mmCIF file of C-alpha atoms in Angstrom:
data_model
loop_
_atom_site.group_PDB
_atom_site.id
_atom_site.type_symbol
_atom_site.label_atom_id
_atom_site.label_comp_id
_atom_site.label_asym_id
_atom_site.label_seq_id
_atom_site.Cartn_x
_atom_site.Cartn_y
_atom_site.Cartn_z
ATOM 1 C CA MET A 1243 27.002 3.678 4.426
ATOM 2 C CA ASP A 1244 24.290 5.167 6.627
ATOM 3 C CA ASP A 1245 26.790 6.105 9.328
ATOM 4 C CA GLY A 1246 27.932 9.238 7.523
ATOM 5 C CA ILE A 1247 24.353 10.250 6.844
ATOM 6 C CA GLU A 1248 23.347 9.699 10.449
ATOM 7 C CA GLN A 1249 26.308 11.707 11.711
ATOM 8 C CA HIS A 1250 25.135 14.658 9.626
ATOM 9 C CA LEU A 1251 21.603 14.160 10.868
ATOM 10 C CA ALA A 1252 22.721 14.062 14.482
ATOM 11 C CA ALA A 1253 24.611 17.303 13.901
ATOM 12 C CA GLY A 1254 21.511 18.895 12.378
ATOM 13 C CA ARG A 1255 23.065 19.132 8.888
ATOM 14 C CA HIS A 1256 19.939 17.877 7.154
ATOM 15 C CA ALA A 1257 20.716 19.249 3.716
ATOM 16 C CA ARG A 1258 24.123 17.533 3.707
ATOM 17 C CA ALA A 1259 22.572 14.306 4.977
ATOM 18 C CA PHE A 1260 19.992 14.482 2.194
ATOM 19 C CA ASP A 1261 22.719 15.012 -0.421
ATOM 20 C CA LEU A 1262 24.340 11.746 0.694
ATOM 21 C CA LEU A 1263 21.061 9.924 1.094
ATOM 22 C CA VAL A 1264 19.779 10.484 -2.440
ATOM 23 C CA PRO A 1265 22.528 8.610 -4.320
ATOM 24 C CA ALA A 1266 22.496 5.878 -1.675
ATOM 25 C CA TYR A 1267 18.773 5.213 -1.813
ATOM 26 C CA ARG A 1268 17.208 6.575 -5.001
ATOM 27 C CA ASP A 1269 17.659 3.402 -7.074
ATOM 28 C CA ARG A 1270 16.359 1.116 -4.367
ATOM 29 C CA VAL A 1271 13.411 3.423 -3.733
ATOM 30 C CA PHE A 1272 12.718 3.364 -7.471
ATOM 31 C CA ARG A 1273 12.958 -0.431 -7.709
ATOM 32 C CA LEU A 1274 10.691 -0.891 -4.693
ATOM 33 C CA SER A 1275 8.189 1.533 -6.260
ATOM 34 C CA TYR A 1276 8.372 -0.340 -9.549
ATOM 35 C CA SER A 1277 7.746 -3.686 -7.876
ATOM 36 C CA ILE A 1278 4.553 -2.254 -6.361
ATOM 37 C CA LEU A 1279 3.309 -0.022 -9.184
ATOM 38 C CA LYS A 1280 4.483 -2.137 -12.139
ATOM 39 C CA ASP A 1281 4.972 0.944 -14.282
ATOM 40 C CA ARG A 1282 8.301 2.680 -14.905
ATOM 41 C CA ALA A 1283 7.015 6.245 -15.177
ATOM 42 C CA ALA A 1284 4.728 5.888 -12.159
ATOM 43 C CA ALA A 1285 7.579 4.335 -10.177
ATOM 44 C CA GLU A 1286 9.840 7.260 -11.045
ATOM 45 C CA ASP A 1287 7.182 9.749 -9.943
ATOM 46 C CA ALA A 1288 6.695 7.795 -6.724
ATOM 47 C CA ALA A 1289 10.456 7.800 -6.115
ATOM 48 C CA GLN A 1290 10.487 11.588 -6.584
ATOM 49 C CA GLU A 1291 7.551 12.011 -4.229
ATOM 50 C CA THR A 1292 9.135 9.701 -1.661
ATOM 51 C CA LEU A 1293 12.415 11.610 -1.642
ATOM 52 C CA VAL A 1294 10.611 14.947 -1.358
ATOM 53 C CA ARG A 1295 8.722 13.561 1.631
ATOM 54 C CA VAL A 1296 11.973 12.294 3.109
ATOM 55 C CA TRP A 1297 13.486 15.752 2.645
ATOM 56 C CA LYS A 1298 10.540 17.375 4.417
ATOM 57 C CA ALA A 1299 10.503 14.836 7.254
ATOM 58 C CA LEU A 1300 14.260 14.518 7.739
ATOM 59 C CA PRO A 1301 14.474 17.083 10.575
ATOM 60 C CA GLY A 1302 11.963 14.966 12.491
ATOM 61 C CA PHE A 1303 13.774 11.649 11.931
ATOM 62 C CA ASP A 1304 14.537 10.405 15.445
ATOM 63 C CA GLY A 1305 16.677 7.375 14.581
ATOM 64 C CA ARG A 1306 14.435 4.906 16.415
ATOM 65 C CA ALA A 1307 14.146 2.896 13.192
ATOM 66 C CA ALA A 1308 17.034 2.385 10.796
ATOM 67 C CA LEU A 1309 17.208 5.054 8.126
ATOM 68 C CA GLY A 1310 16.555 2.514 5.352
ATOM 69 C CA THR A 1311 13.539 1.052 7.156
ATOM 70 C CA TRP A 1312 12.123 4.544 7.521
ATOM 71 C CA ILE A 1313 12.702 5.465 3.876
ATOM 72 C CA TYR A 1314 11.210 2.202 2.578
ATOM 73 C CA ALA A 1315 8.143 2.681 4.785
ATOM 74 C CA ILE A 1316 7.642 6.128 3.231
ATOM 75 C CA THR A 1317 8.114 4.573 -0.219
ATOM 76 C CA ARG A 1318 5.516 1.878 0.396
ATOM 77 C CA ASN A 1319 3.036 4.442 1.738
ATOM 78 C CA THR A 1320 3.582 6.688 -1.269
ATOM 79 C CA CYS A 1321 2.982 3.777 -3.641
ATOM 80 C CA LEU A 1322 -0.112 2.587 -1.775
ATOM 81 C CA MET A 1323 -1.538 6.104 -1.948
ATOM 82 C CA GLU A 1324 -0.888 6.101 -5.681
ATOM 83 C CA LEU A 1325 -2.646 2.743 -6.046
ATOM 84 C CA ARG A 1326 -5.615 4.024 -4.035
ATOM 85 C CA ARG A 1327 -5.724 7.178 -6.123
ATOM 86 C CA ARG A 1328 -5.812 5.153 -9.336
ATOM 87 C CA ARG A 1329 -8.588 2.744 -8.428
ATOM 88 C CA PRO A 1330 -10.271 3.278 -5.111
ATOM 89 C CA GLN A 1331 -12.655 0.332 -5.471
ATOM 90 C CA VAL A 1332 -10.205 -2.329 -6.590
ATOM 91 C CA SER A 1333 -9.075 -5.220 -4.410
ATOM 92 C CA PHE A 1334 -5.446 -5.697 -5.380
ATOM 93 C CA ASP A 1335 -5.254 -9.082 -3.750
ATOM 94 C CA ASP A 1336 -7.707 -10.430 -6.242
ATOM 95 C CA PRO A 1337 -5.874 -11.706 -9.309
ATOM 96 C CA ASP A 1338 -9.109 -11.404 -11.284
ATOM 97 C CA SER A 1339 -9.501 -7.758 -10.349
ATOM 98 C CA ALA A 1340 -9.709 -5.020 -12.935
ATOM 99 C CA GLU A 1341 -6.196 -3.932 -11.962
ATOM 100 C CA ALA A 1342 -4.770 -7.364 -12.629
ATOM 101 C CA GLN A 1343 -6.657 -7.534 -15.914
ATOM 102 C CA HIS A 1344 -5.411 -4.102 -16.872
ATOM 103 C CA ALA A 1345 -1.824 -5.040 -16.074
ATOM 104 C CA ALA A 1346 -2.128 -8.277 -18.034
ATOM 105 C CA GLU A 1347 -3.545 -6.344 -20.973
ATOM 106 C CA SER A 1348 -0.747 -3.804 -20.843
ATOM 107 C CA ILE A 1349 1.757 -6.648 -21.079
ATOM 108 C CA ALA A 1350 -0.155 -8.189 -23.946
ATOM 109 C CA THR A 1351 -0.033 -4.913 -25.839
ATOM 110 C CA GLY A 1352 3.757 -4.726 -25.516
ATOM 111 C CA PRO A 1353 6.137 -6.057 -28.159
ATOM 112 C CA ALA A 1354 4.934 -9.510 -29.086
ATOM 113 C CA GLU A 1355 8.367 -10.788 -30.071
ATOM 114 C CA ASP A 1356 8.652 -13.250 -27.227
ATOM 115 C CA PRO A 1357 5.374 -15.040 -26.515
ATOM 116 C CA GLU A 1358 6.996 -17.182 -23.806
ATOM 117 C CA ARG A 1359 8.108 -14.072 -21.934
ATOM 118 C CA ASP A 1360 4.686 -12.478 -22.298
ATOM 119 C CA ASN A 1361 3.078 -15.646 -21.040
ATOM 120 C CA LEU A 1362 5.369 -15.730 -18.009
ATOM 121 C CA LEU A 1363 4.580 -12.120 -17.147
ATOM 122 C CA ARG A 1364 0.893 -12.771 -17.569
ATOM 123 C CA LEU A 1365 1.119 -15.746 -15.232
ATOM 124 C CA LEU A 1366 2.921 -13.593 -12.684
ATOM 125 C CA GLU A 1367 -0.111 -11.293 -12.692
ATOM 126 C CA THR A 1368 -2.278 -14.175 -11.513
ATOM 127 C CA LEU A 1369 -0.381 -14.480 -8.214
ATOM 128 C CA PRO A 1370 -1.428 -12.624 -5.050
ATOM 129 C CA ARG A 1371 -0.104 -9.085 -4.928
ATOM 130 C CA ASN A 1372 2.453 -9.651 -2.153
ATOM 131 C CA GLN A 1373 3.971 -12.579 -4.072
ATOM 132 C CA GLN A 1374 4.175 -10.532 -7.272
ATOM 133 C CA GLU A 1375 5.937 -7.700 -5.454
ATOM 134 C CA ALA A 1376 8.403 -10.061 -3.804
ATOM 135 C CA VAL A 1377 9.237 -11.778 -7.102
ATOM 136 C CA ARG A 1378 9.751 -8.518 -9.020
ATOM 137 C CA LEU A 1379 11.861 -7.025 -6.272
ATOM 138 C CA PHE A 1380 13.907 -10.204 -5.818
ATOM 139 C CA TYR A 1381 15.111 -10.191 -9.408
ATOM 140 C CA LEU A 1382 15.585 -6.417 -9.427
ATOM 141 C CA GLU A 1383 17.743 -6.741 -6.317
ATOM 142 C CA ASP A 1384 20.052 -9.411 -7.708
ATOM 143 C CA ARG A 1385 18.332 -12.263 -5.867
ATOM 144 C CA SER A 1386 18.929 -10.805 -2.413
ATOM 145 C CA TYR A 1387 16.486 -12.110 0.176
ATOM 146 C CA GLU A 1388 17.787 -9.563 2.684
ATOM 147 C CA ALA A 1389 17.193 -6.627 0.345
ATOM 148 C CA VAL A 1390 13.628 -7.769 -0.355
ATOM 149 C CA ALA A 1391 12.918 -8.292 3.353
ATOM 150 C CA GLY A 1392 14.292 -4.849 4.223
ATOM 151 C CA GLN A 1393 12.420 -3.043 1.491
ATOM 152 C CA LEU A 1394 9.093 -4.794 1.969
ATOM 153 C CA GLY A 1395 9.400 -4.542 5.761
ATOM 154 C CA MET A 1396 8.948 -8.291 6.253
ATOM 155 C CA PRO A 1397 10.875 -10.896 8.235
ATOM 156 C CA LEU A 1398 13.444 -12.842 6.199
ATOM 157 C CA GLY A 1399 11.610 -16.148 6.682
ATOM 158 C CA THR A 1400 8.373 -14.655 5.371
ATOM 159 C CA VAL A 1401 10.125 -13.387 2.261
ATOM 160 C CA LYS A 1402 11.744 -16.791 1.633
ATOM 161 C CA ASN A 1403 8.360 -18.486 1.930
ATOM 162 C CA LEU A 1404 6.656 -15.948 -0.326
ATOM 163 C CA LEU A 1405 9.301 -16.350 -3.004
ATOM 164 C CA HIS A 1406 9.306 -20.098 -2.732
ATOM 165 C CA ARG A 1407 5.538 -20.393 -3.056
ATOM 166 C CA ALA A 1408 5.378 -17.834 -5.841
ATOM 167 C CA ARG A 1409 8.051 -19.410 -8.016
ATOM 168 C CA LYS A 1410 6.842 -22.955 -7.426
ATOM 169 C CA ARG A 1411 3.341 -21.907 -8.445
ATOM 170 C CA LEU A 1412 4.655 -20.066 -11.500
ATOM 171 C CA MET A 1413 6.683 -23.090 -12.525
ATOM 172 C CA GLU A 1414 3.564 -25.261 -12.301
ATOM 173 C CA LEU A 1415 1.494 -22.739 -14.221
ATOM 174 C CA ALA A 1416 4.129 -22.405 -16.915
ATOM 175 C CA ARG A 1417 3.855 -26.064 -17.884
ATOM 176 C CA PRO A 1418 0.184 -27.002 -17.380
ATOM 177 C CA ASP A 1419 0.130 -29.373 -20.330
ATOM 178 C CA GLU A 1420 2.990 -31.436 -18.970
ATOM 179 C CA VAL A 1421 1.390 -31.587 -15.537
ATOM 180 C CA LYS A 1422 -1.926 -32.648 -17.010
ATOM 181 C CA ALA A 1423 -0.186 -35.312 -19.097
ATOM 182 C CA ALA A 1424 1.484 -36.670 -15.974
ATOM 183 C CA MET B 967 4.455 -39.842 -16.403
ATOM 184 C CA ASN B 968 7.937 -40.850 -15.296
ATOM 185 C CA ASP B 969 9.360 -37.339 -15.574
ATOM 186 C CA PRO B 970 11.006 -36.793 -12.158
ATOM 187 C CA THR B 971 10.529 -33.001 -12.322
ATOM 188 C CA LEU B 972 6.774 -33.492 -12.188
ATOM 189 C CA MET B 973 6.990 -35.530 -8.996
ATOM 190 C CA GLY B 974 8.687 -32.692 -7.134
ATOM 191 C CA PRO B 975 11.738 -32.910 -4.892
ATOM 192 C CA CYS B 976 12.030 -34.649 -1.543
ATOM 193 C CA ALA B 977 9.977 -32.580 0.898
ATOM 194 C CA ASP B 978 12.844 -32.254 3.391
ATOM 195 C CA TYR B 979 15.075 -30.637 0.799
ATOM 196 C CA GLU B 980 12.691 -28.501 -1.237
ATOM 197 C CA HIS B 981 13.392 -25.148 0.443
ATOM 198 C CA ASP B 982 17.110 -25.883 0.599
ATOM 199 C CA LEU B 983 17.211 -26.665 -3.116
ATOM 200 C CA VAL B 984 15.615 -23.310 -3.926
ATOM 201 C CA GLU B 985 18.062 -21.458 -1.698
ATOM 202 C CA LEU B 986 20.933 -23.416 -3.191
ATOM 203 C CA THR B 987 19.854 -22.272 -6.657
ATOM 204 C CA ASP B 988 19.619 -18.708 -5.379
ATOM 205 C CA GLY B 989 23.103 -18.994 -3.889
ATOM 206 C CA ALA B 990 21.727 -18.154 -0.452
ATOM 207 C CA LEU B 991 22.298 -21.435 1.375
ATOM 208 C CA PRO B 992 24.976 -21.378 4.105
ATOM 209 C CA ARG B 993 28.106 -23.289 3.021
ATOM 210 C CA GLU B 994 27.749 -26.064 5.592
ATOM 211 C CA ARG B 995 24.148 -26.805 4.655
ATOM 212 C CA ALA B 996 24.965 -26.446 0.957
ATOM 213 C CA GLY B 997 27.459 -29.322 1.280
ATOM 214 C CA ILE B 998 24.810 -31.590 2.789
ATOM 215 C CA VAL B 999 22.262 -30.683 0.119
ATOM 216 C CA GLN B 1000 24.748 -31.206 -2.684
ATOM 217 C CA ALA B 1001 25.610 -34.633 -1.318
ATOM 218 C CA HIS B 1002 21.896 -35.457 -1.383
ATOM 219 C CA LEU B 1003 21.568 -34.121 -4.915
ATOM 220 C CA ALA B 1004 24.350 -36.408 -6.087
ATOM 221 C CA GLN B 1005 22.352 -39.473 -5.139
ATOM 222 C CA CYS B 1006 18.720 -38.358 -5.677
ATOM 223 C CA ALA B 1007 17.573 -38.275 -9.300
ATOM 224 C CA ARG B 1008 14.235 -36.669 -8.366
ATOM 225 C CA CYS B 1009 15.812 -33.750 -6.541
ATOM 226 C CA LYS B 1010 18.474 -33.364 -9.227
ATOM 227 C CA ALA B 1011 15.876 -33.213 -12.022
ATOM 228 C CA TRP B 1012 13.657 -30.821 -10.076
ATOM 229 C CA THR B 1013 16.570 -28.523 -9.201
ATOM 230 C CA ASP B 1014 17.714 -28.420 -12.831
ATOM 231 C CA ALA B 1015 14.166 -27.571 -13.934
ATOM 232 C CA PHE B 1016 13.864 -24.931 -11.234
ATOM 233 C CA ALA B 1017 17.200 -23.376 -12.162
ATOM 234 C CA ALA B 1018 16.162 -23.222 -15.824
ATOM 235 C CA PHE B 1019 12.831 -21.677 -14.873
ATOM 236 C CA ASP B 1020 14.557 -19.190 -12.559
ATOM 237 C CA ALA B 1021 16.838 -18.087 -15.399
ATOM 238 C CA ARG B 1022 13.852 -17.656 -17.735
ATOM 239 C CA LEU B 1023 12.002 -15.610 -15.148
ATOM 240 C CA ALA B 1024 15.010 -13.400 -14.474
ATOM 241 C CA THR B 1025 15.308 -12.696 -18.209
ATOM 242 C CA ALA B 1026 11.583 -12.129 -18.655
ATOM 243 C CA LEU B 1027 11.177 -9.551 -15.917
ATOM 244 C CA PRO B 1028 11.800 -5.940 -16.950
ATOM 245 C CA GLN B 1029 14.845 -4.224 -15.434
ATOM 246 C CA PRO B 1030 13.755 -0.585 -15.421
ATOM 247 C CA VAL B 1031 16.224 2.177 -14.623
ATOM 248 C CA LEU B 1032 15.751 5.772 -13.566
ATOM 249 C CA SER B 1033 15.766 8.384 -16.288
ATOM 250 C CA PRO B 1034 18.893 10.585 -16.486
ATOM 251 C CA GLN B 1035 16.761 13.637 -15.575
ATOM 252 C CA PHE B 1036 15.775 12.194 -12.216
ATOM 253 C CA ASP B 1037 18.366 14.020 -10.095
ATOM 254 C CA ALA B 1038 17.855 17.349 -11.837
ATOM 255 C CA ARG B 1039 14.084 17.082 -11.408
ATOM 256 C CA LEU B 1040 14.467 16.258 -7.741
ATOM 257 C CA ARG B 1041 16.893 19.140 -7.159
ATOM 258 C CA GLU B 1042 14.429 21.491 -8.806
ATOM 259 C CA ARG B 1043 11.584 20.338 -6.578
ATOM 260 C CA ILE B 1044 13.701 20.618 -3.452
ATOM 261 C CA ALA B 1045 14.877 24.080 -4.497
ATOM 262 C CA THR B 1046 11.266 25.189 -4.965
ATOM 263 C CA LEU B 1047 10.412 23.923 -1.500
ATOM 264 C CA SER B 1048 13.516 25.491 0.040
ATOM 265 C CA ARG B 1049 13.197 29.015 -1.280
ATOM 266 C CA PRO B 1050 11.091 31.420 0.778
ATOM 267 C CA ALA B 1051 7.577 31.808 -0.556
ATOM 268 C CA THR B 1052 6.661 35.053 -2.297
ATOM 269 C CA ARG B 1053 3.932 37.280 -0.860
ATOM 270 C CA GLY B 1054 1.520 36.118 -3.532
ATOM 271 C CA GLU B 1055 2.193 32.439 -2.765
ATOM 272 C CA LEU B 1056 1.820 33.042 0.966
ATOM 273 C CA ARG B 1057 -1.451 34.864 0.398
ATOM 274 C CA ALA B 1058 -2.775 32.114 -1.870
ATOM 275 C CA ARG B 1059 -1.755 29.476 0.673
ATOM 276 C CA LEU B 1060 -3.461 31.360 3.514
ATOM 277 C CA GLU B 1061 -6.603 31.861 1.458
ATOM 278 C CA HIS B 1062 -6.646 28.190 0.602
ATOM 279 C CA GLU B 1063 -6.257 27.232 4.277
ATOM 280 C CA HIS B 1064 -8.975 29.731 5.224
ATOM 281 C CA ASP B 1065 -11.383 28.283 2.651
ATOM 282 C CA ASP B 1066 -10.634 24.772 3.873
ATOM 283 C CA LEU B 1067 -11.294 25.797 7.463
ATOM 284 C CA ILE B 1068 -14.567 27.529 6.622
ATOM 285 C CA GLY B 1069 -15.700 24.523 4.591
ATOM 286 C CA THR B 1070 -14.906 22.142 7.442
ATOM 287 C CA LEU B 1071 -16.717 24.295 9.998
ATOM 288 C CA ALA B 1072 -19.761 24.656 7.758
ATOM 289 C CA ARG B 1073 -19.969 20.909 7.185
ATOM 290 C CA ALA B 1074 -19.673 20.227 10.914
ATOM 291 C CA ALA B 1075 -22.371 22.813 11.731
ATOM 292 C CA ARG B 1076 -24.756 21.347 9.137
ATOM 293 C CA ARG B 1077 -24.210 17.831 10.435
ATOM 294 C CA ARG B 1078 -24.758 18.959 14.022
ATOM 295 C CA ALA B 1079 -27.932 20.835 13.118
ATOM 296 C CA VAL B 1080 -29.482 17.918 11.231
ATOM 297 C CA LEU B 1081 -28.658 15.443 13.992
ATOM 298 C CA GLY B 1082 -29.874 17.856 16.663
ATOM 299 C CA ALA B 1083 -33.163 18.556 14.921
ATOM 300 C CA ALA B 1084 -33.815 14.865 14.288
ATOM 301 C CA GLY B 1085 -32.944 14.026 17.866
ATOM 302 C CA SER B 1086 -35.150 16.689 19.377
ATOM 303 C CA VAL B 1087 -38.137 15.763 17.205
ATOM 304 C CA ALA B 1088 -37.717 12.109 18.162
ATOM 305 C CA ALA B 1089 -37.412 12.989 21.854
ATOM 306 C CA SER B 1090 -40.511 15.205 21.688
ATOM 307 C CA LEU B 1091 -42.525 12.501 19.968
ATOM 308 C CA CYS B 1092 -41.485 10.043 22.655
ATOM 309 C CA VAL B 1093 -42.682 12.468 25.320
ATOM 310 C CA LEU B 1094 -45.972 12.957 23.518
ATOM 311 C CA VAL B 1095 -46.527 9.217 23.144
ATOM 312 C CA ALA B 1096 -45.767 8.682 26.813
ATOM 313 C CA MET B 1097 -48.141 11.500 27.748
ATOM 314 C CA ARG B 1098 -50.848 10.080 25.539
ATOM 315 C CA ASP B 1099 -50.833 6.828 27.498
ATOM 316 C CA VAL B 1100 -50.975 8.677 30.796
ATOM 317 C CA LEU B 1101 -53.745 10.919 29.527
ATOM 318 C CA ALA B 1102 -55.753 7.972 28.235
ATOM 319 C CA GLN B 1103 -55.567 6.354 31.679
ATOM 320 C CA HIS B 1104 -56.862 9.461 33.372
ATOM 321 C CA ALA B 1105 -59.133 10.785 30.634
ATOM 322 C CA ALA B 1106 -62.324 10.360 32.598
ATOM 323 C CA GLN B 1107 -60.893 12.110 35.645
ATOM 324 C CA LEU B 1108 -59.601 15.022 33.569
ATOM 325 C CA GLN B 1109 -62.844 15.388 31.688
ATOM 326 C CA ALA B 1110 -64.707 15.576 34.984
ATOM 327 C CA VAL B 1111 -62.336 18.281 36.247
ATOM 328 C CA ALA B 1112 -61.950 20.439 33.099
ATOM 329 C CA GLY B 1113 -64.934 19.376 31.023
ATOM 330 C CA GLY B 1114 -62.746 18.516 27.991
ATOM 331 C CA ALA B 1115 -61.488 22.051 27.539
ATOM 332 C CA TRP B 1116 -57.848 20.931 28.232
ATOM 333 C CA VAL B 1117 -57.442 19.014 24.920
ATOM 334 C CA LEU B 1118 -56.903 21.945 22.539
ATOM 335 C CA PRO B 1119 -54.515 23.978 24.716
ATOM 336 C CA GLY B 1120 -52.661 20.784 25.597
ATOM 337 C CA ALA B 1121 -52.141 19.840 21.940
ATOM 338 C CA LEU B 1122 -51.069 23.386 21.065
ATOM 339 C CA GLY B 1123 -48.660 23.401 23.984
ATOM 340 C CA ALA B 1124 -47.134 20.117 22.805
ATOM 341 C CA LEU B 1125 -46.719 21.503 19.276
ATOM 342 C CA VAL B 1126 -44.996 24.580 20.638
ATOM 343 C CA VAL B 1127 -42.639 22.407 22.669
ATOM 344 C CA VAL B 1128 -41.751 20.237 19.643
ATOM 345 C CA GLY B 1129 -41.239 23.323 17.469
ATOM 346 C CA ALA B 1130 -39.098 25.023 20.059
ATOM 347 C CA LEU B 1131 -36.936 21.964 20.530
ATOM 348 C CA ALA B 1132 -36.468 21.518 16.766
ATOM 349 C CA TRP B 1133 -35.634 25.192 16.262
ATOM 350 C CA SER B 1134 -33.265 25.123 19.187
ATOM 351 C CA ALA B 1135 -31.487 22.055 17.813
ATOM 352 C CA ARG B 1136 -31.252 23.556 14.328
ATOM 353 C CA ALA B 1137 -29.593 26.593 15.823
ATOM 354 C CA GLY B 1138 -27.103 24.282 17.503
ATOM 355 C CA THR B 1139 -28.093 25.263 21.003
ATOM 356 C CA LEU B 1140 -29.265 21.917 22.288
ATOM 357 C CA PRO B 1141 -26.172 20.406 23.861
ATOM 358 C CA LEU B 1142 -28.123 18.369 26.375
ATOM 359 C CA LEU B 1143 -29.058 15.819 23.708
ATOM 360 C CA GLY B 1144 -25.390 15.120 23.197
ATOM 361 C CA PHE B 1145 -25.294 15.794 19.472
ATOM 362 C CA SER B 1146 -23.070 18.808 19.615
ATOM 363 C CA ARG B 1147 -19.319 18.264 19.658
#
């Protein structure tokens, strides 16, 4: 898929390369942004910003990294800047942080038709940030470990471990009464 | 208490069972794990519970999609960036850059001046303290030579030196102290 894009890039046809790149990457850039920002509108803005940055930087792309790796790195940076802009003092690794509380509240204020679903999402907010991101992205990417590893810029084994720990913990948290009874 | 899902799976198979549920286990290994599952009630119960939980989680998580206006919005932004800037935009951009540059230079000059002045005052005080000790040691000798008349001019001279150093640093002309960039 990237071959055609890279051929255009090598030939200096950046606008043509960008035209091919957008449909190939925009959804994945959006999903990666959503897994980090946890907000659809913010993720869409971040995807826009990422692709504009890609467009500006495309003439300088030297091909040392794979195109996807490069684009996902720009996406992650864009999202981290957005997180910093929102709350400069917050530690996002702390599940008790104001950000985590805010996110949990925003879920609680959503449609209360499915308390079990709300509870599951609230429990997800209690996990460390990197586990949350991996879990969100994993299900957005049709359970592809490779896609998650590529987009988060992590080795495959690390992603498998993150997902394993996260889901095992969630499963335990989702049935505390049963565990206590045991 | 006897619920096998609460005891967890066999440790050797736990990761494999998760990957099997995700459909990511290589075929050869999947065969071995499935053979184990067929004879291990604990692993079977845990895997069933995990699969049910996995399905619940997949349903619970939002599946957001891009808005239909995304491409049009992006094209518009790219078009704005691509078209040559008008004279007014160029002028505004240059003025903005100029203001930024002036602000940066002014901040750097202020910082240098404050550090320079503080450094020169501290250095002068150190010199005065050192001189005071020397003078105290030789006070009797000096008094015999000059009859005490050296004290006032000496103090005035020291004040002038301190003032000159501070003024010089404030003006940013004291590079020897190492505070200037």
